[in-house]
Amino acid sequence: MSRMAVTNRDMANAIRALSMDAVEAAKSGHVGLPLGMADAATVLFRKFLKFDASQPDWPDRDRFILSAGHGSMLVYSLLHLSGYKSVSRDDIRNFRQLGANTPGHPENFVTKGVETTTGPLGQGIATAVGMAMAERHLNARFGDELVDHKTYVIAGDGCLMEGVSQEAITLAGHMKLNRLIVLWDDNSVTIDGNIDVADSTDQCARFEASGWVTRKVDGHDEKDIEAALKWAQKQKQPVFLAVKTIIGYGAPKIAGTGKAHGGPYGAEEIAGIRENIGWPHEPFEVPADIEKAWKKVGQRGVDARKAWKERQMASPHKGEFNAAMAGRLPKNLSKAINKHKKAVVEGGEKKATRQWSGAALEVITHLVPETVGGSADLTGSNNTKTAETKPMTPSDWSGRYVHYGVREHGMAAAMNGMSLHGGIIPYSGTFLVFADYSRAAIRLGALMGTRVIHVMTHDSIGLGEDGPTHQPVEQVASLRAMPNMLVFRPADGVETAECWEVAVGHADGPSTMALTRQGLSPARTEHTDENLSALGGYVLSPSKVKSREAAVLIATGSEVEIALQAQAELAKEKIHVRVVSMPCMELFAQQDEKYQQETLGGDLPKVAVEAGVRFGWDRWIGPKGGFVGMDSFGASAPYQKLYEHFGITAEKVAETVKGLI
């Protein structure tokens, strides 16, 4: 192919061609968005996005998020053409095939250059808000020399219809995240047909009402796109660009219709696109001059990265910055936790584990400046704010506490973004029952392995008078069912501190802290330097007469106290049992079988005690094991009355044991 100069449209057509060829070869996928947004994405990568394809993890790169993750071939084409080693031409040819770095939706743990896993619509834009918050916070901490970049998002109609988008955009507008720029693929089409079958929102007015600035853009006019992105760089608020495009651009029969959204178009339509965009090349073929132009785009940020590296090496904050980005914890943290544990044992106080969580956080936030907390308008109930964590505000980004407002879903997604950005270990609080509101983001965090801690207080019928709408009975079990999630339900102040030590050090996935509203008596009355909760489960109180041991009681959280009472009651009747505390089933499952058998007493009958549903317990107690807990929703009453009403008592535990032996 010979020409005077490669144009933006030529480079965009390379994206279109690779995308349609890949979807056609896979016989599945969504080519409508890549065809429509190719022009805008090309301008963004060519002239605005700060990145170096040879260094995908450069900390001060701009972040690019494809929130409309079904259009994944757009990002794969961009990564491949600009020179990322993570996406080869063979990966493009094997789109959506096992083993290729081009899965159906972008996965950050599969493909270098993909900043976050997207697919569930709205998650990308909400995660991007967390990335933008992380950038501003770290900028306040380390200055422009080390942290000075932007976050760009391509979102679709579906992203903006999902409820989480409202939580995300209002938070971003309130926080004045002017480094956040969203390009909306305004194509007026959904799968079911024209957008007007389902929605008539004036999106620009909506964003403006939420504190953004907006501008309408012709998505197929290079100069208009460039002018809009230049304008966006100078704004003092987050920017929303309504990029008007034709979905399935170039398709002779289905462009601009619902049919253009997804699925292979077929040979006739693909041939028509080739003709309409002037692309007379074989499938997966890109002319050398266009490839060369794209490779230059991928190298455009080399000088900026090198200059940043020089500033980093000369910075007095270099060591602190590197430690933050690596997520390293201070060496004296365990020592400080141990000191705290000892003080808790010596104090012997009866407190709720939500209060003990706050006490542990005072220790952790003092020593770990990377911890950034928050709450969904429940700060006083969640005990997530410490003396070290002043509020993060638009006028003071150095703060380490986010008032998320009643935005549980957006909060969880933003924390994923902070973790993915790096330099922050985020935690935040709400009531456990509202894990259902934030579940999609929690699940994505588990899938991606984000280092995020979800503080979930009011963890059972023990919250009392607020009643069944606020009393979680199935939430602990459902979170335990989620792969790569650690669920902690500590029994007292010592276990709470131990669980926090494990959670903050767990770099490969999220953790949930299920904590009580009601006060609990100390379960651990002797200090030990060993973190017993790190084992997941351990013998808290051995049988008084080992040779006549009759059963094993296994309990978590507030029900450990009940199990200990039952042990004492049974001993009066010469029935000797051990009590095992199991603050984290997932960690216990990681122990070797010998330890598990020794802890759970081999073939001895077992009774589990937990103020939740039985689901998940049979693994440890067996299908014939006893269970004292919930098999219904709760009720509104003082918590003591509720435990009696639902039969979660020491007497019921003792009765269940006697029924098994």
XYZ file of C-alpha atoms in Angstrom:
661
model
C 0.000 0.000 0.000
C 1.488 3.346 -0.978
C 0.334 6.744 0.162
C 1.774 10.133 0.999
C 1.051 9.862 4.723
C -0.850 7.590 7.048
C -3.991 9.312 8.329
C -5.980 8.959 11.517
C -8.691 7.227 9.489
C -6.169 4.723 8.078
C -5.059 3.847 11.603
C -8.648 3.636 12.820
C -9.482 1.327 9.931
C -6.746 -1.040 11.100
C -8.656 -1.319 14.386
C -11.880 -1.916 12.488
C -10.341 -4.581 10.282
C -8.654 -6.544 13.051
C -11.801 -6.348 15.168
C -14.189 -7.576 12.506
C -11.807 -10.304 11.359
C -11.348 -11.560 14.925
C -15.076 -11.636 15.675
C -15.766 -13.308 12.357
C -13.132 -15.986 13.016
C -14.443 -16.624 16.522
C -18.037 -16.668 15.296
C -18.890 -14.634 18.384
C -18.160 -11.276 19.944
C -19.156 -7.644 19.607
C -17.712 -5.686 16.721
C -20.231 -2.820 16.697
C -18.379 -0.729 19.286
C -14.871 -1.128 17.807
C -16.223 -0.137 14.383
C -17.941 2.912 15.843
C -15.340 4.139 18.345
C -12.201 3.435 16.304
C -11.788 7.067 15.187
C -12.068 8.502 18.713
C -9.853 5.833 20.251
C -7.189 6.443 17.624
C -7.089 10.183 18.346
C -6.902 9.459 22.069
C -3.973 7.035 21.722
C -2.145 9.035 19.042
C -2.230 12.447 20.668
C -3.312 12.351 24.301
C -2.825 9.086 26.194
C 0.456 9.042 28.132
C 1.834 5.501 27.945
C 4.822 3.457 26.875
C 3.896 0.133 25.297
C 7.245 -1.359 26.356
C 6.529 -0.603 30.046
C 2.872 -1.449 30.736
C 3.320 -1.025 34.504
C 4.914 2.440 34.456
C 3.283 3.971 37.566
C 2.681 7.439 36.081
C 0.994 6.243 32.880
C -2.493 7.413 32.030
C -5.098 4.744 32.708
C -7.411 3.682 29.855
C -10.539 1.716 30.771
C -12.966 0.153 28.327
C -16.056 0.113 30.536
C -18.135 -1.316 27.700
C -16.059 -4.483 27.925
C -18.063 -6.438 25.368
C -16.268 -4.321 22.741
C -12.990 -5.909 23.858
C -11.536 -6.122 20.365
C -11.138 -2.352 20.492
C -8.643 -2.538 23.351
C -6.938 -5.668 22.006
C -6.428 -3.987 18.626
C -5.080 -0.857 20.321
C -2.668 -2.856 22.480
C -1.470 -5.022 19.613
C -1.039 -2.230 17.079
C 0.756 0.087 19.508
C 3.294 -2.596 20.372
C 2.290 -4.237 23.650
C 3.916 -7.662 23.772
C 0.891 -9.050 25.601
C -1.289 -9.199 22.471
C 0.201 -10.891 19.419
C -1.360 -11.276 15.978
C -1.992 -14.913 16.855
C -3.866 -13.771 19.966
C -6.022 -11.610 17.691
C -6.596 -14.558 15.355
C -7.593 -16.675 18.360
C -9.976 -14.156 19.892
C -12.175 -15.751 22.556
C -10.255 -19.036 22.395
C -8.776 -20.928 25.331
C -5.189 -19.905 26.044
C -5.224 -16.684 24.018
C -4.588 -13.317 25.679
C -7.791 -12.063 24.079
C -10.715 -13.360 26.166
C -14.273 -12.340 25.374
C -14.163 -9.496 27.887
C -10.988 -7.692 28.971
C -9.305 -9.377 31.939
C -6.502 -7.476 33.655
C -5.014 -10.699 35.047
C -4.756 -12.177 31.532
C -3.639 -9.273 29.356
C -0.977 -6.701 30.248
C -2.231 -3.273 29.286
C -5.789 -4.033 30.365
C -6.173 -1.923 33.502
C -9.268 -3.576 34.939
C -11.583 -6.465 34.221
C -14.795 -5.213 32.645
C -17.851 -6.874 31.243
C -20.609 -6.312 33.792
C -21.674 -2.919 32.535
C -21.033 0.113 34.706
C -18.188 -1.524 36.597
C -15.514 0.085 34.418
C -16.658 3.661 34.932
C -17.136 3.060 38.667
C -13.710 1.427 39.005
C -12.186 4.342 37.085
C -13.517 6.731 39.730
C -11.395 4.868 42.289
C -8.351 5.077 40.016
C -8.847 8.821 39.636
C -9.217 9.200 43.403
C -6.006 7.228 43.912
C -4.150 9.490 41.481
C -5.224 12.654 43.279
C -4.463 11.215 46.729
C -1.005 10.018 45.744
C -0.363 13.312 43.976
C -1.088 15.097 47.250
C 1.311 12.744 49.020
C 4.170 12.616 46.510
C 3.712 15.672 44.268
C 3.553 16.272 40.514
C 7.080 14.931 40.055
C 5.962 11.345 40.762
C 2.182 11.313 40.264
C 0.558 13.335 37.493
C -1.670 11.391 35.128
C -5.236 11.025 33.907
C -7.876 8.329 33.721
C -9.781 7.878 30.455
C -12.916 5.762 30.065
C -14.900 4.601 27.058
C -18.429 3.839 28.214
C -21.575 2.790 26.407
C -25.301 3.307 26.882
C -25.507 0.184 29.029
C -22.797 1.434 31.383
C -24.777 4.625 31.946
C -28.091 2.830 32.469
C -26.670 0.572 35.185
C -27.404 1.940 38.648
C -23.780 1.842 39.760
C -22.994 4.555 37.207
C -25.164 7.020 39.101
C -23.309 6.285 42.334
C -19.990 6.647 40.527
C -20.667 9.868 38.628
C -22.172 11.695 41.605
C -19.191 10.717 43.745
C -16.761 11.821 41.029
C -18.564 15.120 40.561
C -18.643 15.784 44.285
C -14.930 15.012 44.522
C -14.144 17.223 41.488
C -12.054 14.528 39.801
C -10.853 16.718 36.928
C -8.319 14.082 35.854
C -11.206 11.779 34.904
C -12.384 11.961 31.279
C -15.238 9.769 30.026
C -15.892 9.257 26.321
C -19.463 8.052 25.884
C -20.100 5.989 22.764
C -23.310 7.829 21.941
C -24.633 5.538 19.233
C -28.352 5.572 20.169
C -28.539 1.776 19.932
C -29.041 -1.120 22.349
C -29.305 -4.841 21.663
C -33.098 -4.620 21.610
C -33.117 -1.744 19.109
C -32.914 2.039 19.248
C -32.136 3.484 22.669
C -35.590 5.035 22.857
C -37.159 1.627 23.485
C -35.693 1.748 26.985
C -34.261 5.152 27.852
C -34.739 8.847 27.144
C -32.225 10.381 29.547
C -30.425 13.547 28.560
C -27.031 12.218 29.620
C -25.205 15.535 29.321
C -27.775 17.187 31.585
C -27.500 14.272 34.001
C -23.723 14.545 34.220
C -23.834 18.318 34.523
C -26.314 17.996 37.397
C -23.760 15.723 39.074
C -20.913 18.243 38.859
C -19.317 17.315 35.531
C -18.631 19.442 32.472
C -19.836 18.063 29.164
C -19.335 18.527 25.448
C -20.869 16.933 22.373
C -18.462 15.511 19.801
C -18.687 14.114 16.291
C -17.117 10.711 16.803
C -16.111 10.392 13.171
C -14.487 13.827 12.827
C -10.820 13.719 13.816
C -10.541 17.480 14.317
C -13.652 17.674 16.492
C -12.449 14.776 18.642
C -9.008 16.346 19.050
C -10.468 19.742 19.952
C -12.711 18.172 22.573
C -9.874 16.214 24.164
C -7.675 19.341 24.207
C -10.475 21.192 25.956
C -10.897 18.324 28.423
C -7.287 18.619 29.597
C -7.936 22.089 31.057
C -11.132 21.519 33.019
C -11.504 21.797 36.794
C -14.221 19.135 36.995
C -14.587 15.614 35.616
C -15.272 15.638 31.873
C -18.009 13.837 29.939
C -17.698 13.759 26.161
C -20.802 12.619 24.292
C -19.095 11.087 21.259
C -21.732 10.629 18.568
C -20.935 7.509 16.553
C -22.496 5.042 14.158
C -22.460 1.569 15.677
C -21.142 -0.965 13.186
C -19.635 1.864 11.128
C -19.206 0.829 7.499
C -21.562 -2.155 7.574
C -23.766 -1.709 4.475
C -27.011 -3.156 5.859
C -26.856 -3.114 9.659
C -24.764 -0.051 10.618
C -26.660 2.079 13.113
C -29.068 -0.716 14.116
C -29.434 -3.058 17.069
C -28.206 -5.925 14.908
C -24.806 -4.206 14.675
C -24.187 -4.600 18.416
C -22.804 -8.120 18.447
C -22.347 -11.465 16.805
C -20.456 -12.218 13.584
C -21.771 -10.111 10.734
C -21.241 -12.734 8.062
C -19.078 -12.745 4.928
C -21.292 -10.462 2.850
C -21.488 -7.704 5.455
C -17.742 -7.947 6.222
C -16.947 -7.644 2.505
C -19.167 -4.576 2.390
C -17.311 -2.977 5.300
C -13.983 -3.613 3.582
C -15.258 -1.829 0.502
C -16.881 1.054 2.400
C -13.801 1.859 4.490
C -11.353 1.261 1.662
C -9.599 -1.757 3.149
C -8.739 -4.178 0.296
C -6.552 -6.421 2.458
C -6.756 -10.045 3.515
C -8.099 -10.913 6.992
C -5.668 -10.003 9.790
C -3.394 -8.173 7.362
C -2.280 -4.605 8.158
C -0.146 -2.638 5.676
C 3.415 -1.993 6.825
C 3.154 1.800 6.832
C 0.079 1.701 9.068
C 1.777 -0.784 11.397
C 4.787 1.513 11.567
C 2.612 4.523 12.380
C 0.950 2.612 15.198
C 4.262 1.425 16.633
C 5.354 5.080 16.831
C 2.229 5.778 18.886
C 3.278 3.059 21.318
C 6.711 4.668 21.671
C 5.399 8.218 22.022
C 5.628 8.100 25.836
C 9.203 6.764 26.072
C 10.752 10.183 26.701
C 8.106 11.066 29.298
C 8.704 7.767 31.083
C 12.475 8.263 31.089
C 12.112 11.794 32.428
C 9.794 10.467 35.137
C 12.330 7.764 36.005
C 15.024 10.413 36.466
C 12.738 12.380 38.764
C 11.925 9.216 40.697
C 15.598 8.353 41.202
C 16.341 11.882 42.439
C 13.269 12.164 44.639
C 13.651 12.179 48.436
C 10.374 10.197 48.437
C 11.737 7.410 46.208
C 11.866 4.706 48.882
C 8.478 5.598 50.312
C 6.905 5.772 46.841
C 8.363 2.425 45.769
C 7.188 0.757 48.982
C 3.694 2.172 48.513
C 3.418 1.022 44.898
C 4.757 -2.425 45.824
C 2.264 -2.681 48.686
C 4.963 -3.490 51.234
C 3.961 -3.408 54.899
C 6.254 -2.035 57.631
C 8.350 -4.668 59.385
C 7.160 -3.587 62.815
C 3.455 -4.111 62.083
C 3.281 -7.626 63.548
C 5.080 -6.445 66.663
C 2.592 -3.615 67.091
C -0.369 -5.969 66.579
C 1.073 -8.304 69.190
C 1.438 -5.451 71.655
C -2.170 -4.505 70.989
C -3.332 -8.121 71.449
C -1.578 -8.323 74.796
C -3.257 -5.116 75.958
C -6.650 -6.478 74.864
C -6.136 -9.685 76.874
C -4.992 -7.785 79.946
C -7.921 -5.371 79.691
C -10.507 -8.157 79.611
C -13.208 -5.836 78.285
C -16.531 -6.863 76.798
C -16.972 -5.042 73.488
C -18.486 -5.529 70.048
C -16.054 -6.752 67.406
C -16.867 -3.626 65.362
C -15.338 -1.653 68.247
C -12.352 -3.986 68.429
C -11.975 -3.521 64.672
C -11.723 0.223 65.187
C -9.078 -0.334 67.860
C -7.026 -2.571 65.533
C -7.356 0.013 62.770
C -5.867 2.674 65.045
C -2.718 0.534 65.171
C -2.703 -0.304 61.462
C -3.501 3.149 60.050
C -0.801 4.679 62.252
C 1.865 2.403 60.775
C 0.562 1.898 57.218
C 0.080 5.250 55.437
C -1.196 3.405 52.354
C -4.422 2.472 54.160
C -7.314 4.625 52.994
C -10.605 4.032 54.775
C -14.193 5.042 54.376
C -17.802 4.198 55.008
C -21.132 4.342 53.201
C -22.582 6.925 55.592
C -22.144 4.631 58.596
C -18.873 5.876 60.041
C -19.999 5.812 63.662
C -21.499 2.341 63.273
C -18.679 0.780 61.251
C -15.839 2.235 63.383
C -13.699 2.696 60.273
C -12.392 6.212 60.970
C -9.256 6.571 63.078
C -7.153 9.390 64.480
C -4.866 9.016 61.447
C -7.532 9.241 58.759
C -8.763 12.764 58.208
C -11.360 13.157 55.445
C -10.327 13.162 51.802
C -11.964 16.165 50.134
C -11.661 18.059 46.831
C -9.743 20.751 48.701
C -7.467 18.289 50.529
C -6.662 15.111 48.667
C -4.120 14.032 51.286
C -6.951 12.809 53.520
C -7.212 9.082 54.114
C -10.918 8.744 54.823
C -13.641 8.835 52.159
C -17.198 9.735 53.035
C -18.730 7.591 50.293
C -22.325 8.467 51.093
C -25.004 5.818 50.643
C -23.238 4.297 47.644
C -22.303 0.737 48.658
C -21.891 -0.520 45.097
C -19.929 2.492 43.906
C -17.798 2.332 47.044
C -16.782 -1.281 46.435
C -15.993 -0.568 42.769
C -13.979 2.544 43.657
C -11.931 0.518 46.126
C -11.172 -1.982 43.353
C -9.926 0.958 41.292
C -7.731 2.260 44.103
C -6.192 -1.163 44.584
C -5.611 -1.664 40.854
C -4.038 1.782 40.565
C -1.526 0.874 43.250
C -0.172 2.794 46.205
C -3.329 2.392 48.293
C -4.696 -0.409 50.482
C -8.374 0.519 50.649
C -10.931 -0.536 53.238
C -14.447 0.678 53.865
C -17.528 -0.128 55.854
C -21.229 -0.802 55.615
C -23.674 -3.267 57.165
C -23.176 -6.900 56.160
C -26.677 -7.206 54.728
C -25.761 -4.555 52.143
C -23.069 -6.770 50.694
C -25.923 -7.676 48.364
C -25.899 -4.109 47.021
C -22.167 -4.177 46.299
C -21.839 -7.833 45.301
C -21.006 -7.301 41.615
C -17.994 -5.158 42.519
C -16.961 -7.479 45.349
C -17.077 -10.404 42.916
C -14.981 -8.582 40.316
C -12.457 -7.750 43.049
C -12.203 -11.429 43.919
C -11.815 -12.333 40.241
C -9.069 -9.732 39.778
C -7.350 -10.431 43.103
C -7.617 -6.859 44.384
C -6.241 -6.069 47.832
C -9.432 -4.629 49.292
C -10.959 -5.018 52.750
C -14.733 -4.864 53.134
C -15.717 -4.081 56.721
C -19.222 -5.482 57.214
C -20.693 -4.792 60.636
C -24.061 -5.717 62.201
C -23.377 -9.255 61.088
C -26.373 -11.254 62.354
C -29.679 -11.193 64.214
C -27.471 -9.767 66.972
C -28.103 -6.286 65.584
C -31.553 -6.574 67.113
C -34.346 -4.074 66.698
C -33.734 -3.010 63.080
C -35.265 -6.330 62.122
C -34.991 -8.823 59.249
C -34.343 -6.257 56.504
C -31.071 -5.455 58.254
C -30.257 -8.866 59.739
C -27.999 -10.908 57.442
C -28.636 -14.627 57.626
C -27.335 -15.844 54.253
C -24.713 -13.183 53.436
C -21.760 -14.804 55.248
C -22.435 -18.107 53.496
C -22.808 -16.407 50.114
C -19.526 -14.527 50.507
C -17.797 -17.741 51.560
C -19.075 -19.306 48.350
C -17.186 -16.700 46.326
C -13.799 -17.941 45.041
C -10.715 -16.030 46.198
C -12.506 -14.277 49.043
C -11.376 -14.458 52.673
C -14.300 -14.071 55.069
C -13.340 -13.320 58.666
C -15.796 -13.559 61.564
C -13.757 -12.974 64.731
C -14.959 -13.801 68.236
C -13.357 -11.060 70.323
C -10.741 -8.313 70.409
C -7.777 -10.646 70.023
C -9.186 -12.506 67.035
C -10.277 -9.230 65.452
C -6.719 -7.888 65.625
C -5.346 -11.163 64.227
C -7.857 -11.156 61.365
C -6.964 -7.571 60.509
C -3.271 -8.466 60.432
C -3.984 -11.246 57.917
C -6.396 -9.153 55.840
C -4.118 -6.135 55.433
C -1.246 -8.431 54.464
C -3.312 -10.460 51.980
C -2.157 -9.052 48.643
C -3.854 -11.543 46.313
C -7.525 -10.915 46.897
C -10.210 -9.179 48.932
C -11.219 -9.835 52.516
C -14.499 -9.365 54.344
C -14.629 -8.583 58.063
C -18.000 -9.699 59.494
C -18.342 -7.876 62.811
C -20.894 -7.664 65.605
C -22.987 -4.806 66.853
C -23.457 -6.425 70.284
C -20.768 -6.705 72.944
C -18.947 -10.023 73.389
C -17.068 -11.486 76.329
C -13.360 -12.213 75.734
C -12.760 -15.658 74.228
C -8.969 -15.472 74.308
C -7.875 -14.902 77.903
C -4.191 -15.773 77.532
C -1.785 -13.933 75.244
C 0.045 -15.756 72.476
C 2.455 -14.237 69.976
C 1.254 -16.695 67.342
C -1.555 -15.486 65.098
C -3.947 -18.384 65.638
C -6.629 -16.845 63.429
C -4.217 -17.112 60.491
C -4.814 -20.869 60.666
C -8.488 -20.275 59.944
C -9.578 -22.512 62.810
C -7.970 -23.744 66.000
C -8.811 -25.403 69.317
C -9.841 -22.513 71.517
C -10.862 -24.539 74.562
C -9.764 -28.207 74.782
C -11.913 -30.876 76.364
C -11.279 -31.030 80.110
C -11.036 -34.835 80.020
C -9.337 -35.790 76.775
C -9.879 -39.536 77.193
C -13.640 -39.058 77.452
C -14.076 -36.434 74.769
C -17.553 -36.848 73.269
C -17.947 -34.153 70.610
C -16.578 -31.017 69.022
C -18.270 -27.617 68.987
C -17.274 -25.323 66.097
C -18.317 -21.693 66.213
C -17.558 -18.304 64.717
C -17.890 -14.731 65.900
C -20.536 -14.001 68.512
C -21.498 -17.670 68.789
C -18.085 -18.685 70.164
C -19.306 -17.255 73.453
C -22.372 -19.524 73.287
C -20.234 -22.568 72.451
C -18.021 -21.900 75.485
C -21.101 -21.643 77.695
C -22.416 -24.925 76.284
C -19.056 -26.584 76.944
C -19.283 -25.558 80.601
C -22.890 -26.738 80.898
C -22.097 -30.132 79.347
C -19.098 -30.587 81.640
C -21.470 -30.408 84.620
C -23.138 -33.504 83.175
C -19.766 -35.229 82.658
C -20.014 -34.709 78.899
C -16.689 -33.369 77.704
C -16.358 -31.442 74.432
C -13.797 -29.182 72.822
C -14.535 -25.764 71.334
C -12.992 -24.859 67.996
C -13.086 -21.241 66.877
C -13.166 -20.905 63.096
C -12.774 -17.220 62.224
C -11.954 -17.965 58.565
C -13.125 -21.114 56.792
C -11.058 -20.312 53.702
C -7.783 -20.217 55.625
C -8.704 -23.381 57.507
C -9.344 -25.109 54.178
C -5.772 -24.226 53.157
C -4.255 -26.121 56.103
C -3.062 -29.679 55.604
C -5.475 -32.518 56.262
C -3.592 -33.666 59.352
C -4.053 -30.300 61.042
C -7.711 -30.186 60.037
C -8.352 -33.671 61.426
C -6.478 -32.969 64.655
C -8.330 -29.683 65.177
C -11.761 -31.140 64.435
C -11.256 -34.309 66.437
C -11.310 -36.859 63.645
C -14.533 -38.890 63.734
C -15.983 -37.244 66.830
C -19.534 -35.897 66.374
C -19.559 -32.201 65.493
C -21.946 -29.334 66.113
C -21.550 -25.972 64.404
C -22.921 -22.811 65.989
C -23.420 -19.696 63.862
C -26.234 -17.137 63.675
C -26.619 -17.676 59.955
C -27.779 -20.423 57.617
C -26.208 -23.897 57.559
C -25.055 -23.641 53.942
C -21.316 -24.410 53.703
C -20.982 -26.013 57.132
C -21.454 -29.630 56.050
C -17.872 -29.691 54.757
C -16.680 -29.492 58.357
C -19.444 -31.151 60.374
C -20.656 -33.705 57.835
C -24.244 -34.085 56.604
C -25.224 -35.728 59.907
C -23.525 -33.147 62.059
C -25.522 -30.850 64.279
C -26.150 -27.209 63.467
C -27.478 -24.483 65.723
C -28.256 -21.378 63.706
C -30.840 -19.846 61.395
C -33.157 -21.443 58.859
C -35.356 -18.387 58.349
C -35.157 -14.624 58.267
C -34.902 -12.768 61.562
C -37.269 -10.478 63.442
C -37.333 -7.142 65.242
C -36.561 -7.315 68.977
C -33.691 -6.854 71.425
C -30.959 -9.262 70.388
C -31.098 -11.319 73.602
C -34.767 -12.085 72.910
C -33.953 -13.004 69.313
C -31.277 -15.531 70.273
C -33.768 -17.170 72.644
C -36.589 -17.041 70.077
C -34.522 -18.658 67.330
C -32.950 -21.207 69.660
C -29.336 -20.091 69.357
C -28.495 -20.734 72.995
C -26.085 -22.765 75.090
C -28.979 -24.981 76.121
C -29.867 -25.730 72.495
C -26.215 -26.491 71.699
C -25.983 -28.896 74.661
C -29.236 -30.545 73.623
C -27.939 -30.989 70.059
C -24.715 -32.583 71.334
C -26.631 -35.022 73.504
C -28.799 -35.938 70.541
C -25.686 -36.909 68.551
C -23.920 -38.970 71.218
